[in-house]
Structure formats: C-alpha cells, structure tokens
XYZ file of C-alpha atoms in Angstrom:
415
model
C 112.889 87.217 108.442
C 112.625 85.274 105.203
C 113.744 86.752 101.886
C 110.325 86.018 100.409
C 108.952 88.890 102.477
C 111.017 91.394 100.534
C 110.892 89.774 97.108
C 107.256 88.715 96.836
C 108.428 85.215 95.832
C 106.127 82.497 97.157
C 106.972 78.886 98.020
C 106.287 77.862 94.410
C 108.810 80.305 92.966
C 106.110 82.662 91.717
C 105.694 86.430 91.996
C 102.125 87.731 91.882
C 101.080 84.491 90.202
C 103.877 84.451 87.607
C 106.573 81.768 87.664
C 110.109 83.165 87.805
C 111.360 80.035 86.049
C 109.021 80.779 83.150
C 110.347 84.352 82.979
C 113.931 83.103 82.910
C 113.052 80.697 80.099
C 111.199 83.357 78.105
C 113.498 86.346 78.585
C 116.813 84.928 79.768
C 118.964 86.009 82.688
C 120.098 88.308 84.203
C 116.608 89.811 84.238
C 115.040 92.655 86.180
C 111.503 91.824 87.339
C 109.153 94.492 88.755
C 105.749 94.277 90.475
C 103.209 96.953 89.552
C 100.972 96.112 92.514
C 103.826 96.622 94.977
C 104.639 100.023 93.489
C 101.056 101.211 93.726
C 100.789 99.964 97.300
C 103.989 101.795 98.257
C 102.649 104.961 96.657
C 99.327 104.810 98.483
C 101.123 104.230 101.795
C 102.324 107.842 101.834
C 98.703 108.997 101.966
C 97.532 106.480 104.562
C 97.936 108.880 107.482
C 94.268 109.860 107.723
C 94.964 113.587 107.977
C 93.127 116.169 105.919
C 96.228 117.796 104.464
C 97.551 115.634 101.642
C 101.187 115.040 100.831
C 102.259 115.923 97.290
C 104.541 113.178 95.948
C 107.221 113.619 93.289
C 108.763 110.332 92.187
C 112.568 110.513 92.105
C 113.198 109.494 88.494
C 116.844 108.617 89.129
C 115.737 105.567 91.146
C 114.364 103.818 88.060
C 113.602 105.711 84.868
C 111.957 103.042 82.705
C 109.228 104.717 80.639
C 106.584 102.173 81.594
C 107.183 102.745 85.300
C 107.121 106.514 84.796
C 103.783 106.168 83.013
C 102.466 104.050 85.890
C 103.284 106.866 88.328
C 101.985 109.567 85.989
C 98.645 107.766 85.726
C 98.559 107.586 89.523
C 98.843 111.376 89.680
C 102.403 111.539 90.958
C 104.763 114.368 90.144
C 108.409 113.850 89.231
C 111.724 114.895 90.744
C 114.382 115.088 88.011
C 118.105 115.809 87.994
C 118.883 116.060 84.278
C 117.505 117.110 80.923
C 117.377 113.477 79.902
C 115.112 112.668 82.825
C 112.853 115.556 81.828
C 112.511 114.109 78.328
C 111.726 110.691 79.792
C 108.951 112.140 81.951
C 107.425 113.950 78.978
C 107.598 110.855 76.772
C 105.885 108.842 79.503
C 103.001 111.308 79.634
C 104.011 113.260 82.725
C 102.777 116.847 82.926
C 105.554 119.492 82.852
C 103.806 121.304 85.693
C 104.335 118.207 87.847
C 108.137 118.343 87.484
C 110.628 119.587 90.066
C 114.182 120.032 88.721
C 116.965 119.409 91.258
C 120.717 119.082 90.717
C 123.843 121.084 91.480
C 125.085 121.792 87.956
C 122.171 122.309 85.585
C 123.463 123.273 82.152
C 122.134 126.215 80.136
C 120.618 123.758 77.662
C 118.857 121.810 80.423
C 117.504 124.998 82.003
C 116.320 126.274 78.622
C 114.421 123.065 77.901
C 112.792 123.134 81.320
C 111.785 126.771 80.870
C 110.374 126.038 77.416
C 107.958 123.426 78.734
C 107.109 125.419 81.898
C 108.030 122.960 84.649
C 106.586 123.273 88.119
C 109.690 124.316 90.065
C 113.459 124.670 89.901
C 115.204 123.599 93.105
C 118.133 126.036 93.018
C 121.361 124.912 94.679
C 123.738 127.897 94.489
C 123.828 131.686 94.080
C 125.423 131.245 90.666
C 122.589 128.979 89.509
C 119.968 131.418 90.790
C 121.449 134.305 88.831
C 121.966 132.255 85.663
C 118.399 130.947 85.840
C 117.138 134.530 86.201
C 119.139 135.590 83.123
C 117.909 132.693 80.987
C 114.296 133.174 82.085
C 114.481 136.904 81.300
C 115.947 136.162 77.865
C 113.117 133.715 77.184
C 110.508 136.180 78.396
C 109.182 133.855 81.080
C 109.059 133.727 84.867
C 110.735 130.696 86.477
C 109.211 129.200 89.653
C 111.977 128.561 92.193
C 112.732 127.153 95.610
C 116.122 127.068 97.240
C 117.440 123.678 98.202
C 118.664 124.542 101.677
C 121.361 122.416 103.298
C 120.266 121.968 106.939
C 123.548 120.333 108.093
C 121.758 117.208 109.347
C 123.386 113.782 109.532
C 120.981 111.260 108.007
C 122.936 108.337 109.454
C 123.421 106.697 106.088
C 126.363 105.768 103.823
C 128.615 108.800 103.226
C 128.211 108.476 99.443
C 124.442 109.005 99.720
C 124.438 111.563 102.526
C 123.502 114.947 101.040
C 122.496 117.219 103.913
C 125.803 117.912 105.690
C 127.659 121.196 105.419
C 130.575 119.477 103.674
C 128.390 118.015 100.913
C 128.207 119.590 97.458
C 124.434 120.000 97.613
C 122.250 122.971 98.371
C 122.631 126.418 99.879
C 124.010 126.709 103.411
C 121.169 127.507 105.765
C 123.013 130.576 107.057
C 123.193 131.968 103.507
C 119.595 131.189 102.565
C 117.823 134.334 103.913
C 119.968 136.733 101.885
C 119.661 134.625 98.743
C 115.885 134.452 99.137
C 115.749 138.236 99.451
C 117.765 138.494 96.230
C 115.453 136.053 94.454
C 112.393 138.014 95.539
C 113.808 141.090 93.801
C 114.420 139.369 90.451
C 111.407 139.906 88.130
C 112.097 136.782 86.089
C 111.839 134.541 89.164
C 108.854 133.570 91.305
C 109.706 132.192 94.748
C 107.299 129.327 95.482
C 108.942 127.189 98.146
C 111.705 126.010 100.428
C 113.330 122.616 99.977
C 115.951 120.225 101.260
C 117.139 116.656 100.804
C 119.366 114.979 103.394
C 120.234 111.587 101.920
C 119.079 108.152 100.895
C 118.230 104.815 102.561
C 117.357 106.602 105.813
C 116.008 104.224 108.456
C 114.598 106.633 111.048
C 112.167 109.550 111.182
C 114.340 111.648 113.510
C 116.713 112.977 110.783
C 113.747 114.180 108.711
C 112.277 115.981 111.718
C 115.654 117.499 112.567
C 115.905 118.831 109.010
C 112.394 120.289 109.184
C 113.157 121.891 112.554
C 116.170 123.576 110.943
C 114.066 124.897 108.067
C 110.952 126.107 109.884
C 112.508 129.284 111.342
C 113.534 130.239 107.798
C 110.054 129.414 106.501
C 108.395 131.451 109.228
C 110.673 134.426 108.601
C 109.975 134.329 104.866
C 106.218 134.100 105.417
C 106.395 137.015 107.865
C 108.169 139.081 105.198
C 105.401 138.327 102.717
C 107.216 135.759 100.571
C 104.611 133.918 98.437
C 105.629 130.437 99.581
C 103.413 127.581 98.451
C 105.262 124.476 99.593
C 107.894 122.966 101.863
C 109.809 120.214 100.065
C 111.449 117.711 102.442
C 112.963 115.590 99.671
C 113.040 111.819 99.720
C 115.359 109.228 101.192
C 113.117 106.884 103.189
C 114.845 103.500 103.211
C 113.452 100.061 102.463
C 113.338 97.017 104.677
C 115.924 94.299 104.091
C 116.479 90.916 105.690
C 119.429 92.277 107.671
C 117.596 95.474 108.697
C 113.820 94.944 108.599
C 112.919 97.832 110.909
C 112.166 100.887 108.769
C 109.518 103.549 109.446
C 106.421 103.299 107.317
C 105.689 105.925 104.707
C 102.499 106.809 106.579
C 104.417 107.343 109.835
C 106.909 109.607 108.076
C 104.300 111.735 106.318
C 102.176 111.929 109.484
C 105.146 113.099 111.567
C 106.157 115.744 109.032
C 102.610 117.031 108.638
C 102.286 117.302 112.393
C 105.531 119.291 112.603
C 104.432 121.570 109.771
C 101.303 122.391 111.729
C 98.872 124.957 110.379
C 101.333 126.798 108.161
C 99.655 127.486 104.790
C 102.069 125.286 102.846
C 101.795 122.044 100.917
C 104.173 119.320 102.106
C 106.140 117.808 99.218
C 108.107 114.554 99.325
C 110.279 112.986 96.637
C 110.314 109.223 97.258
C 112.247 106.967 94.956
C 113.681 103.840 96.574
C 110.699 103.432 98.915
C 108.349 103.216 95.912
C 110.282 100.848 93.668
C 113.091 99.264 95.708
C 111.307 96.253 97.134
C 109.023 96.081 94.102
C 111.906 94.740 92.014
C 114.358 91.860 91.914
C 117.260 90.820 89.714
C 116.844 87.242 88.536
C 120.094 85.392 87.873
C 121.247 81.862 87.123
C 124.074 79.923 88.764
C 126.822 79.284 86.211
C 129.279 77.342 88.377
C 130.081 76.547 91.993
C 133.620 76.251 93.294
C 135.394 75.327 96.527
C 138.796 76.947 96.948
C 141.040 77.828 99.896
C 138.368 76.979 102.446
C 135.805 79.162 100.666
C 132.790 78.107 98.651
C 131.710 80.245 95.700
C 128.330 80.497 94.019
C 129.016 82.078 90.620
C 126.102 83.897 88.987
C 125.550 85.231 85.482
C 124.603 88.591 87.046
C 127.475 90.920 87.888
C 128.414 94.294 89.301
C 127.694 95.915 85.944
C 124.056 94.772 86.356
C 123.791 95.754 90.028
C 126.667 97.860 91.341
C 125.439 98.814 94.807
C 127.170 95.967 96.714
C 130.510 96.990 95.187
C 129.930 100.751 95.413
C 128.131 101.089 98.752
C 128.973 97.786 100.484
C 125.290 96.857 100.428
C 124.526 93.265 101.423
C 121.449 92.376 99.379
C 118.762 89.942 100.379
C 119.015 86.872 98.112
C 116.935 83.766 97.588
C 117.590 80.531 95.705
C 114.312 80.161 93.846
C 115.138 76.622 92.701
C 115.769 75.004 96.090
C 115.256 75.868 99.762
C 118.296 76.581 101.876
C 119.288 73.404 103.683
C 121.247 75.200 106.384
C 124.486 73.519 105.333
C 127.180 76.170 105.314
C 127.517 79.485 103.573
C 128.763 80.642 100.192
C 130.336 83.717 98.638
C 127.884 84.877 95.968
C 129.873 86.409 93.113
C 129.578 87.457 89.483
C 131.711 86.976 86.347
C 133.238 90.477 86.066
C 137.021 90.636 86.339
C 137.004 92.441 89.725
C 137.219 91.032 93.232
C 134.671 93.721 94.045
C 132.186 91.815 91.889
C 130.870 90.105 95.021
C 127.228 90.353 96.059
C 127.850 88.890 99.524
C 130.415 86.852 101.422
C 129.426 84.015 103.741
C 125.809 84.238 102.650
C 123.427 81.540 103.969
C 122.705 79.944 100.616
C 123.410 76.690 98.829
C 123.088 76.073 95.111
C 124.024 74.139 92.042
C 124.635 74.942 88.387
C 121.421 76.082 86.713
C 119.633 77.247 89.878
C 117.760 80.550 89.763
C 118.731 83.164 92.343
C 116.663 86.268 93.078
C 118.613 89.311 94.258
C 115.881 91.204 96.070
C 115.315 94.892 96.694
C 116.901 95.936 93.392
C 114.018 97.872 91.871
C 115.743 101.149 92.757
C 119.219 102.097 91.550
C 119.598 98.702 89.918
C 119.107 99.048 86.185
C 119.423 102.838 86.407
C 123.066 102.424 87.499
C 123.821 99.450 85.236
C 126.621 99.630 82.684
C 128.219 97.574 79.938
C 131.509 97.140 81.836
C 133.491 94.144 80.537
C 131.400 94.557 77.347
C 128.447 92.878 78.999
C 125.031 93.784 77.523
C 122.599 95.226 80.058
C 119.674 93.034 81.186
C 116.097 93.010 79.969
C 113.296 94.335 82.202
C 109.869 92.791 82.812
C 106.799 94.168 84.597
C 104.263 91.902 86.305
C 100.783 93.400 86.386
C 97.397 91.744 86.935
C 98.947 88.275 86.919
C 100.738 88.764 83.594
C 104.308 89.622 82.672
C 105.339 91.858 79.818
C 108.684 92.961 78.482
C 109.350 96.656 79.131
C 112.970 96.774 77.932
C 114.727 94.527 75.459
C 117.991 92.936 76.461
C 120.923 94.747 74.867
C 122.644 92.901 72.057
C 126.365 92.755 71.456
C 125.837 95.040 68.456
C 124.222 97.615 70.749
C 127.478 97.873 72.673
C 129.388 99.417 69.784
C 126.547 100.927 67.761
C 127.675 104.511 68.560
C 131.375 103.882 68.002
C 133.173 105.050 64.849
C 135.710 102.594 63.461
C-alpha cells in the first residue's frame, strides 16, 4: 500500500490542496504539518456505528497538545483526557470546559489536584488507595465534592510494545481488579467523594478489538456488582489505544467497529460509554516534513541523511517504530534501499534501515503518521531547536507554532 494513503500527499506533492514544497520554503524544515479535515473525519468515525447510544469521546491530550488542535476538538464537542496540571491549563486556554475533563495519571501532585478541584473538572480517574484518600482530604479541605472513578487494571495483554502496555498486573497503572470492590466501598463512604464511574486503559497502538472486549469482560462483573449495591455509576470508561494504519501494518479495526463492539457488550446497562482516543484522531492526520542534507555510501550501506532527527521524532529510537516515509520530490525508482537517518550524534538516530527509498540532496521527505506523539515528545537534545507546526484547513495553511530559536534554548538558564 502506498505511503500517500497514510500521509494525504497526492501525486503533485500536495496535501489537501497545499504544496508541501511551498510549506518548506515558507516555514523551513523540519516541519510538522497537520490536516484539520483528517482529524474531524477521524473524530466522526467513532460515532458512525448507527446505534442510538452515543459514545462520549475524551481526546487524549498527551498525543498532541497544541492549543489550536485542542480548540478544534473543543469546538467539535469533545472532552479531554489529561495526565498533568499543565495539560489542564492547556485545555482551559484552548476553550475546553472543565466539566469535560477527565484527569488520569498515577502520581497526581497536591498542587495538580487542587487546581483540578478549583475548576470543578468532570472526573478524577484514581489509580491507587493512597491517591483516593489524599483526594478525599484535599476535597474536604476545599469544601467540595470530587467526582471519581477507579482506573481498574484488568490484567489484559493488549499485544503492543511493552513500553506502551498499561493493563497488565505488573504495570504501574491502576488498581488491581481484585482490590477494586473494597476500594469502591471505601470511596462510597467518603463524603467528599462522589463515585461516578469505572475505568480502565490497557495500552496504545492496539491493532485488534479482542483486547478491548477482554478488558470490558473483566470489568462488567465489577460494574454489575456495584450497580446492584446501589452505586451511582454514570459511565464505563474503556480508555483509548486504538492504533493507526501504517504501510507495514495497514489492517487496523475502524473506530466505528470498535465503538459498536463495545456498545454491544455493554448492552442495556444504564451507563454512558466513554473512550479516550488520541493517536487514532491525530496520528495519520500529521506528517513531519524534512529535507535531505546529504547522501552517503559506506561499507556496503547507503545513507539518506535528513535534517529531522530523533529529537524531533523519537518513536523509532524509543519504540523501534518503522515509520511510513515518502520522498515528495521524486518517485521511488525501485533501485535499492537506503538507511534513513538524522544528524543527532546517536546511532539510534535512525528512522529506518533498508527502506525502499532513493533521494538526493535537497529532496523533501515526508515522515508519515507523526501527528501523535511526535512534537509532544520532541526535545532540544544536541541543542537542536524544536520544529515549527502548521495546520492545513480549508485549502490554506497557517502557522500554529513558531520554530524555536537558538536563544529559546537557553532563555531559562542562569549564567
């Protein structure tokens, strides 16, 4: 399957009517480029199941936290899944409603909890007995009642990379399912807490529906027991984690198939189904545009050296991801393969080895599927300024983040 399918790049080197070459000339490279239309289409896909019960979506802010993208989702009526106080502030600045926020994370600080209580967020996803009791204390001190759900660890293998698997008993996340009933009973007795749901999250880049259904099957006996005891549950939160299609692995369940399957399993229980998609909304709506600096043949290997590096997009080095890539400047002639690498002083700064691509100095290369966990995980390693970001909407491109300057790199340092 051609890379264009995942990048939105047509045969003229354009994305949604905008020339990538013109973007490189105007904003430089490396450059993150996002497609608003693709994000909206991915969002609507979760509701394309044709069932009466709707799925409540909470965008996982950690996937890409640019304010313009957060505003796009807020205007579409999406809620937000956050994991830090900084992400809460971003959501508020982008116009997101506090009541639409779900706060996850294993080690919420007192300051983060206090800020979330002050603005009256929609739900705290509690991940330990210690957090539950501290949240109750802080809510009581503030004179408010905190809405809570336990993030229950269902001990389900999502079949993904171990670094992004979160639902196994050995992971740091959530409350063990065997311990959840007693902790729920404790929460129901605390006057400063209001139990509103049950939640879980089993991992990221999941390529099958079966792990989600296995997780729900683990949770439903707990849900039914709580409902039978009169717990005022309002929702079942199945987290996020649906993967995106890539050239190497194009077979991924659709968002509609996932939501339909989960709704069917939930049945007629009087609960709202909540999902927290991140990558599936923005992953294939973004690409990292880079320029070839040099090519080199050495020790029977051929290298295509880009101006983008692991500090701009770390997932190949961190998770051994092999991204889909496309030479925008010239079609692949089928003549050999190249190691696509960056300029950082690490052998790990390699996007792919033996990749079917040819190129010359000055060519533009699109690294596709980088809308999620691309810029949000970028750094200034090797004192490299982070890239600019551009959004394409209605056939026009606009800058949504300035490129960092060298002065930005040391602006907070004290000499």
